[in-house]
Short mmCIF file of C-alpha atoms and ligand atoms in Angstrom, two decimals:
data_model
loop_
_atom_site.label_atom_id
_atom_site.label_comp_id
_atom_site.label_asym_id
_atom_site.label_seq_id
_atom_site.Cartn_x
_atom_site.Cartn_y
_atom_site.Cartn_z
CA MET N 1 111.88 41.19 8.40
CA LYS N 2 111.60 43.32 5.34
CA VAL N 3 113.63 43.28 2.22
CA PHE N 4 113.97 46.46 0.25
CA GLU N 5 114.77 45.65 -3.31
CA GLY N 6 114.99 47.82 -6.61
CA ILE N 7 117.54 50.23 -5.01
CA GLY N 8 119.06 52.00 -8.07
CA GLU N 9 121.79 53.38 -5.86
CA LEU N 10 122.41 52.63 -2.14
CA ILE N 11 124.70 55.12 -0.42
CA THR N 12 126.10 53.25 2.80
CA LEU N 13 128.83 55.67 3.92
CA SER N 14 131.02 52.53 4.70
CA GLY N 15 134.30 54.58 3.81
CA VAL N 16 133.09 57.53 6.08
CA VAL N 17 132.71 55.13 9.07
CA LYS N 18 136.18 53.39 8.41
CA LYS N 19 137.80 56.79 8.26
CA SER N 20 135.75 57.95 11.27
CA GLY N 21 134.51 61.08 9.36
CA LYS N 22 137.81 62.55 8.57
CA ARG N 23 139.00 63.78 5.29
CA ILE N 24 136.15 62.39 3.33
CA VAL N 25 136.32 61.92 -0.47
CA GLU N 26 133.67 60.67 -2.89
CA LYS N 27 134.61 56.77 -2.75
CA ASP N 28 134.04 57.11 0.97
CA LEU N 29 130.19 57.31 0.19
CA GLY N 30 130.30 53.54 -0.22
CA ARG N 31 128.07 53.64 -3.36
CA ILE N 32 126.34 50.39 -4.41
CA ARG N 33 124.45 50.11 -7.67
CA ASN N 34 121.42 47.78 -7.66
CA GLY N 35 121.28 47.51 -4.03
CA VAL N 36 119.37 45.46 -1.60
CA LEU N 37 118.67 46.34 2.10
CA VAL N 38 117.37 44.01 4.76
CA VAL N 39 115.74 45.21 7.90
CA ASP N 40 114.82 43.28 10.95
CA LYS N 41 113.57 44.45 14.41
CA GLY N 42 114.33 48.09 13.30
CA ARG N 43 118.03 47.22 12.50
CA ILE N 44 119.91 46.83 9.33
CA LEU N 45 120.56 42.99 8.98
CA TRP N 46 122.27 43.07 5.55
CA ALA N 47 123.07 45.84 3.03
CA GLY N 48 124.71 45.04 -0.38
CA SER N 49 124.48 44.58 -4.12
CA GLN N 50 121.67 42.46 -5.81
CA SER N 51 124.24 40.02 -7.11
CA MET N 52 125.72 39.36 -3.61
CA TRP N 53 122.12 39.05 -2.26
CA VAL N 54 121.24 36.37 -4.75
CA ARG N 55 124.18 34.48 -3.34
CA GLN N 56 123.86 35.19 0.16
CA ARG N 57 120.23 35.26 0.93
CA LYS N 58 119.86 31.57 1.53
CA GLY N 59 122.12 31.87 4.67
CA ILE N 60 119.62 34.28 6.39
CA PRO N 61 117.01 32.35 8.61
CA GLY N 62 113.46 33.35 8.16
CA ILE N 63 114.14 35.13 4.86
CA SER N 64 111.47 33.26 3.03
CA LYS N 65 108.72 34.83 4.95
CA ALA N 66 110.09 38.31 4.66
CA LYS N 67 108.11 41.08 3.27
CA LYS N 68 109.45 42.54 0.06
CA VAL N 69 109.28 46.28 -0.81
CA ASN N 70 110.48 47.30 -4.39
CA LEU N 71 111.82 50.73 -4.44
CA GLU N 72 111.72 50.99 -8.27
CA GLY N 73 115.08 52.30 -9.05
CA ARG N 74 115.24 55.03 -6.36
CA THR N 75 118.26 56.09 -4.35
CA VAL N 76 118.78 55.22 -0.66
CA ILE N 77 121.00 57.16 1.74
CA PRO N 78 121.25 57.11 5.77
CA GLY N 79 118.60 59.40 7.41
CA PHE N 80 119.98 62.84 8.16
CA VAL N 81 121.03 63.76 11.50
CA GLU N 82 120.16 67.27 12.53
CA SER N 83 122.65 67.74 15.55
CA HIS N 84 121.95 71.37 16.76
CA THR N 85 118.42 73.11 17.10
CA HIS N 86 116.56 75.11 19.47
CA SER N 87 113.21 73.75 18.23
CA VAL N 88 111.18 74.42 21.35
CA PHE N 89 110.03 77.94 21.93
CA ALA N 90 107.18 80.16 22.01
CA GLY N 91 106.57 83.62 20.58
CA ASP N 92 107.44 85.24 17.29
CA ARG N 93 110.48 87.35 16.52
CA SER N 94 109.48 88.11 12.61
CA LYS N 95 108.90 91.82 13.55
CA GLU N 96 112.56 92.07 15.25
CA PHE N 97 113.88 90.60 11.95
CA GLU N 98 112.19 93.51 10.12
CA MET N 99 113.82 96.02 12.66
CA ARG N 100 117.28 94.50 12.24
CA MET N 101 116.97 94.61 8.36
CA THR N 102 115.94 98.31 8.58
CA GLY N 103 118.73 99.42 10.47
CA VAL N 104 117.63 99.27 14.26
CA SER N 105 120.45 98.47 16.42
CA TYR N 106 120.60 95.37 18.67
CA GLU N 107 120.50 97.57 21.85
CA ASP N 108 117.48 99.33 20.63
CA ILE N 109 115.65 96.11 19.76
CA ALA N 110 116.35 94.76 23.32
CA LYS N 111 115.16 97.96 24.84
CA LYS N 112 111.91 97.37 22.98
CA GLY N 113 111.50 93.88 24.45
CA GLY N 114 113.14 92.00 21.64
CA GLY N 115 116.08 89.60 21.61
CA ILE N 116 116.50 86.43 23.42
CA LEU N 117 114.66 87.49 26.52
CA SER N 118 111.38 87.94 24.51
CA THR N 119 111.48 84.39 23.53
CA VAL N 120 112.27 83.58 27.47
CA LYS N 121 109.15 85.56 28.41
CA ALA N 122 106.89 83.86 25.87
CA THR N 123 108.32 80.46 26.58
CA ARG N 124 107.85 80.86 30.49
CA LYS N 125 104.12 81.68 29.82
CA ALA N 126 103.30 78.79 27.40
CA SER N 127 101.72 75.55 28.49
CA LEU N 128 103.56 72.35 28.30
CA ASN N 129 100.86 71.26 25.82
CA HIS N 130 101.34 74.25 23.52
CA LEU N 131 105.10 73.87 23.45
CA THR N 132 104.72 70.30 22.50
CA GLU N 133 102.19 70.72 19.87
CA ASP N 134 104.38 73.44 18.18
CA LEU N 135 107.39 71.01 18.55
CA LYS N 136 105.54 68.36 16.91
CA LEU N 137 105.00 70.64 13.76
CA ARG N 138 108.55 71.48 13.61
CA VAL N 139 109.74 67.96 14.01
CA ASN N 140 107.62 67.09 11.02
CA ARG N 141 109.12 69.65 8.96
CA PHE N 142 112.42 68.02 9.54
CA VAL N 143 111.18 64.49 8.96
CA LYS N 144 109.86 65.56 5.50
CA GLN N 145 113.57 66.46 4.63
CA GLY N 146 114.78 63.04 5.63
CA VAL N 147 115.76 63.79 9.28
CA THR N 148 115.72 60.71 11.48
CA THR N 149 117.63 62.07 14.45
CA LEU N 150 117.03 65.43 15.80
CA GLU N 151 118.77 67.21 18.64
CA VAL N 152 116.71 69.85 20.33
CA LYS N 153 118.00 72.13 23.18
CA SER N 154 116.15 73.89 26.11
CA GLY N 155 117.52 77.23 27.12
CA TYR N 156 114.47 79.67 26.76
CA GLY N 157 113.16 78.98 30.29
CA LEU N 158 116.29 79.94 32.20
CA ASN N 159 114.58 78.85 35.72
CA SER N 160 113.98 75.22 36.86
CA SER N 161 110.31 75.00 36.27
CA SER N 162 110.47 76.27 32.60
CA GLU N 163 113.62 74.48 31.57
CA ILE N 164 111.98 71.20 32.77
CA LYS N 165 108.88 72.26 30.91
CA MET N 166 110.95 72.61 27.80
CA LEU N 167 112.70 69.15 28.28
CA LYS N 168 109.23 67.45 28.98
CA ALA N 169 108.11 68.73 25.55
CA ILE N 170 111.27 67.19 23.88
CA ARG N 171 110.94 63.87 25.83
CA SER N 172 107.24 63.65 24.94
CA ILE N 173 108.06 62.94 21.29
CA SER N 174 108.78 59.28 20.53
CA SER N 175 109.13 59.34 16.71
CA PRO N 176 111.86 59.89 15.30
CA LYS N 177 114.73 59.78 17.61
CA LEU N 178 115.22 63.06 19.72
CA VAL N 179 118.29 64.01 21.59
CA SER N 180 117.65 66.17 24.55
CA THR N 181 120.18 68.84 25.53
CA PHE N 182 119.88 70.77 28.71
CA LEU N 183 120.91 74.45 27.82
CA GLY N 184 119.99 76.22 30.96
CA ALA N 185 123.19 78.12 30.57
CA HIS N 186 122.09 79.88 27.30
CA ALA N 187 121.91 83.44 28.91
CA ILE N 188 121.69 85.02 32.37
CA PRO N 189 118.15 85.70 33.35
CA PRO N 190 117.22 89.24 34.56
CA GLU N 191 116.39 87.80 38.08
CA PHE N 192 120.15 87.14 38.71
CA PRO N 193 122.81 89.92 39.30
CA ASN N 194 125.65 87.84 37.44
CA ALA N 195 126.60 84.78 35.59
CA GLY N 196 128.20 83.20 38.62
CA LYS N 197 125.16 83.35 40.92
CA TYR N 198 122.95 81.84 38.07
CA ILE N 199 125.41 78.92 37.40
CA ASP N 200 125.35 78.37 41.30
CA TYR N 201 121.67 78.10 40.94
CA LEU N 202 121.72 75.66 37.87
CA ILE N 203 124.03 73.39 39.62
CA ALA N 204 122.30 73.33 42.89
CA ASP N 205 118.70 73.27 41.76
CA THR N 206 117.99 72.69 38.00
CA LEU N 207 120.72 70.30 37.09
CA PRO N 208 119.79 67.66 39.88
CA LYS N 209 116.10 67.73 38.89
CA VAL N 210 116.67 67.49 35.22
CA VAL N 211 119.03 64.50 35.79
CA LYS N 212 116.92 62.67 38.42
CA ALA N 213 113.72 62.91 35.95
CA GLY N 214 115.93 61.57 33.12
CA LEU N 215 115.04 64.65 30.89
CA ALA N 216 118.44 65.24 29.22
CA ASP N 217 120.94 63.36 27.31
CA ARG N 218 123.61 66.34 27.19
CA ALA N 219 124.31 69.78 28.60
CA ASP N 220 125.38 72.73 26.63
CA ILE N 221 126.73 76.26 27.68
CA PHE N 222 126.99 79.37 25.84
CA ILE N 223 130.71 80.58 26.27
CA GLU N 224 130.88 84.25 24.88
CA LYS N 225 131.64 87.71 26.10
CA GLY N 226 128.78 88.93 28.18
CA TYR N 227 127.44 85.49 28.67
CA PHE N 228 129.46 82.83 30.55
CA ASP N 229 133.40 82.76 30.65
CA SER N 230 135.63 79.82 30.76
CA VAL N 231 136.26 79.70 34.47
CA ILE N 232 132.44 79.50 35.31
CA GLY N 233 132.13 77.09 32.13
CA GLU N 234 134.58 74.78 33.67
CA LYS N 235 132.82 74.67 36.87
CA TYR N 236 129.53 74.13 35.23
CA LEU N 237 130.70 71.45 32.61
CA ARG N 238 132.44 69.36 35.46
CA ALA N 239 129.09 69.30 37.52
CA CYS N 240 127.13 68.31 34.42
CA ARG N 241 129.77 65.70 33.56
CA ASP N 242 129.69 64.44 37.06
CA ALA N 243 126.05 64.03 36.85
CA GLY N 244 126.20 61.71 33.90
CA LEU N 245 125.50 64.10 30.98
CA ASP N 246 127.47 64.25 27.61
CA ILE N 247 128.64 67.85 27.11
CA CYS N 248 128.90 70.25 24.30
CA VAL N 249 129.83 73.99 24.09
CA HIS N 250 128.45 76.84 22.15
CA THR N 251 131.69 78.90 21.48
CA GLU N 252 133.88 81.23 19.29
CA GLN N 253 130.74 82.55 17.68
CA LEU N 254 131.15 86.32 18.11
CA ASN N 255 134.34 86.57 19.74
CA LEU N 256 137.34 84.18 20.16
CA THR N 257 137.16 83.33 23.94
CA GLN N 258 139.22 80.09 24.18
CA GLY N 259 136.19 78.31 25.06
CA TYR N 260 137.20 75.54 22.50
CA GLN N 261 140.28 74.59 24.93
CA LEU N 262 137.67 74.25 27.76
CA ALA N 263 135.65 72.01 25.51
CA ILE N 264 138.54 69.95 24.59
CA ASP N 265 139.89 69.81 28.14
CA GLN N 266 136.47 68.63 29.40
CA LYS N 267 136.07 66.25 26.61
CA ALA N 268 133.02 67.82 25.03
CA LYS N 269 131.59 65.70 22.31
CA SER N 270 131.17 68.87 20.10
CA VAL N 271 131.93 72.63 20.00
CA GLU N 272 129.22 74.59 18.17
CA HIS N 273 129.70 77.67 15.71
CA VAL N 274 133.57 77.97 16.07
CA VAL N 275 133.40 80.92 13.45
CA GLN N 276 136.43 82.91 15.17
CA LEU N 277 138.85 80.13 15.65
CA ASP N 278 142.42 81.31 14.89
CA ALA N 279 145.20 79.09 13.44
CA LYS N 280 146.07 77.60 16.95
CA GLY N 281 142.43 76.91 17.51
CA ILE N 282 142.01 75.25 14.35
CA SER N 283 145.19 72.84 14.80
CA GLU N 284 143.98 72.12 18.37
CA MET N 285 140.53 70.96 17.00
CA ALA N 286 142.09 69.01 14.40
CA LYS N 287 144.10 67.02 17.02
CA SER N 288 141.03 66.44 19.24
CA GLU N 289 138.24 64.05 19.22
CA THR N 290 135.62 66.89 19.65
CA VAL N 291 133.53 67.36 16.58
CA CYS N 292 133.25 71.02 15.11
CA VAL N 293 129.30 71.67 14.38
CA LEU N 294 129.22 74.47 11.85
CA LEU N 295 126.10 76.43 11.64
CA PRO N 296 126.31 78.54 8.37
CA ALA N 297 122.52 79.69 8.43
CA ALA N 298 123.11 81.47 11.59
CA ASP N 299 126.26 83.20 10.04
CA PHE N 300 124.20 84.02 7.00
CA TYR N 301 121.25 85.60 9.07
CA LEU N 302 123.72 87.44 11.17
CA LYS N 303 125.69 88.58 8.14
CA MET N 304 128.76 87.31 9.63
CA ALA N 305 131.96 85.63 8.39
CA TYR N 306 131.65 81.74 7.81
CA PRO N 307 133.74 79.37 9.83
CA SER N 308 137.04 77.86 8.28
CA ALA N 309 135.57 74.47 7.28
CA ARG N 310 138.31 73.99 4.66
CA LYS N 311 141.20 74.48 7.08
CA LEU N 312 139.55 72.30 9.63
CA ILE N 313 138.93 69.38 7.30
CA ASP N 314 142.12 69.66 5.66
CA GLY N 315 143.83 69.66 9.26
CA GLY N 316 142.16 66.72 10.13
CA ALA N 317 139.22 67.83 12.13
CA ARG N 318 135.62 66.22 12.01
CA VAL N 319 133.06 68.62 10.77
CA ALA N 320 129.31 68.44 11.13
CA LEU N 321 126.70 70.76 9.76
CA ALA N 322 123.15 71.84 11.32
CA THR N 323 120.52 74.57 11.17
CA ASP N 324 120.90 76.11 14.57
CA PHE N 325 117.09 76.55 13.95
CA ASN N 326 115.89 79.19 16.43
CA PRO N 327 113.60 82.13 16.31
CA GLY N 328 116.24 84.87 16.59
CA SER N 329 119.66 84.17 14.70
CA SER N 330 118.58 81.39 12.42
CA PRO N 331 114.68 80.92 11.86
CA THR N 332 115.16 78.29 9.16
CA GLN N 333 114.75 74.66 9.32
CA ASP N 334 116.02 74.08 5.75
CA LEU N 335 118.84 71.53 5.37
CA SER N 336 119.35 72.37 1.93
CA LEU N 337 120.27 76.10 2.59
CA VAL N 338 122.93 74.93 4.98
CA GLY N 339 124.43 72.41 2.53
CA VAL N 340 124.49 75.00 -0.27
CA LEU N 341 126.08 77.70 2.09
CA ALA N 342 128.54 75.24 3.14
CA ARG N 343 129.53 74.44 -0.41
CA ILE N 344 129.54 78.06 -1.91
CA GLU N 345 130.76 79.79 1.44
CA MET N 346 132.95 77.27 3.00
CA GLY N 347 134.32 75.29 0.08
CA MET N 348 133.02 71.95 1.26
CA SER N 349 132.41 69.19 -1.37
CA LEU N 350 129.20 67.29 -1.59
CA PRO N 351 130.55 64.06 -0.08
CA GLU N 352 131.83 66.22 2.89
CA VAL N 353 128.40 67.82 3.28
CA ILE N 354 126.74 64.49 3.15
CA SER N 355 128.97 63.06 5.88
CA ALA N 356 128.79 66.16 7.86
CA TYR N 357 124.81 65.66 7.88
CA THR N 358 125.00 61.94 8.83
CA PHE N 359 127.93 60.08 10.52
CA ASN N 360 129.84 63.14 11.57
CA ALA N 361 126.70 64.73 13.03
CA ALA N 362 125.92 61.36 14.73
CA LYS N 363 129.48 61.38 16.15
CA ALA N 364 128.59 64.97 17.71
CA LEU N 365 125.83 63.27 19.32
CA SER N 366 127.86 60.20 20.64
CA LEU N 367 125.53 58.10 18.42
CA GLU N 368 128.00 56.95 15.51
CA SER N 369 127.82 53.38 16.06
CA GLU N 370 123.89 53.53 15.92
CA VAL N 371 123.05 56.14 13.24
CA GLY N 372 124.44 57.90 10.25
CA ALA N 373 125.39 54.97 8.01
CA ILE N 374 123.65 52.03 6.36
CA LEU N 375 125.64 49.04 7.73
CA PRO N 376 124.58 45.77 9.69
CA GLY N 377 123.66 46.53 13.07
CA TYR N 378 122.87 50.20 12.64
CA SER N 379 119.40 51.49 13.21
CA ALA N 380 117.36 51.13 10.10
CA ASP N 381 117.03 54.95 9.52
CA PHE N 382 117.07 55.88 5.79
CA VAL N 383 115.82 58.19 3.19
CA VAL N 384 114.36 57.00 -0.15
CA LEU N 385 115.17 59.75 -2.67
CA ASP N 386 113.29 60.50 -5.85
CA ASP N 387 116.61 61.77 -7.54
CA GLY N 388 120.24 61.07 -7.50
CA TRP N 389 122.55 61.73 -4.42
CA ASP N 390 124.40 64.38 -6.53
CA ARG N 391 121.28 66.51 -6.59
CA LEU N 392 121.21 66.91 -2.77
CA PHE N 393 122.33 70.22 -1.31
CA TYR N 394 122.42 71.96 -4.91
CA SER N 395 119.00 73.79 -5.17
CA VAL N 396 118.04 75.64 -1.94
CA GLY N 397 114.37 74.38 -0.96
CA TYR N 398 114.68 71.31 -3.04
CA HIS N 399 114.14 68.08 -1.04
CA PRO N 400 113.75 65.09 -3.34
CA VAL N 401 112.59 62.84 -0.43
CA HIS N 402 110.17 60.02 -1.60
CA SER N 403 109.94 58.69 1.97
CA THR N 404 111.72 58.55 5.42
CA PHE N 405 112.21 55.47 7.46
CA TRP N 406 112.93 55.36 11.08
CA LYS N 407 113.92 52.28 12.77
CA GLY N 408 112.53 50.49 9.68
CA LYS N 409 109.21 52.02 9.79
CA ARG N 410 107.94 54.73 7.36
CA VAL N 411 107.55 57.94 9.02
CA PHE N 412 107.14 60.08 5.94
ZN1 ZN R 1 122.63 77.37 18.94
#
């Protein structure tokens, strides 16, 4: 057992949990001045103010033997939940970025061997060890920013052996918590004549192997013109759900495809991007339990419009934020950039951004009763800040993280 004392301000997010991540205002952050946090066996046993602690500590068995840690007036917030990344890949697309910036068209880049298929080629060639070592470095960059739960997708293998290799790389990392998402339906590989034939292959061959080996928690699909349509998507998502996986859907990124409706009907935990949603789509999302994961860094890199966060939130939808880290459309791991874009370009308030990067992101991953808040029973995942919570998501590149704790252990 450990007692963390001397917490200048403890941000519990108790109000965010009570409101289940909807219509968040500052008082929902559950701020406690002069806080105390007690951790036992990786979980939060007690959280509250110093004055309450003095009155209640005697009732806790074994408290006299607990180790004390003085945080010297620092701020403590829940560990960040990064709920959408493509962090496993090989190869490099920096040259392609320069081509795009100097006016070369997408088609010409693809003809020169660029685009997603160049990452597929490099990832298929890479060894499991190579993928794992690169992933470790990337995971560490997130942990240094206070991330304690990280979602990572496959999707650059596009055949059974390479998808399984990517998922094995994700599963080989034991700290902090990684959520593994099978994204075999990311694009249609050149070996297949059309999307239907490829989906049939995924359902018959890849999915059973992935599930049998316990390599994925969730499945994802890219519903978009030129990729997978809603009819194929429905067949695929049903198969994934029947196999016991949670589902999420990349949709309405470049075109309005009505993929959001498929996601709601199939009880997807989240929809990703949703830049192109119309008024009907926004109101349907607001009525649903499905979390909208917004990825403004990708919109920034693609010079696109930003999703209608304000309308979604005001309508009653749950919004999460993530980097969409990938080598093509969002080659950044920086949470501060995402939060600053959400505030400047999408009109989100700071408490909304904090909730979107903790509890709401946990909800997108079906982990909202485990992570994303500092309450008794939750995993002891928290960040000790060298600065006030109100300095977060303000200065791009500024990460005032003194230390990151996962299950009560210091991981940075
Ligand atoms: Zn993505």
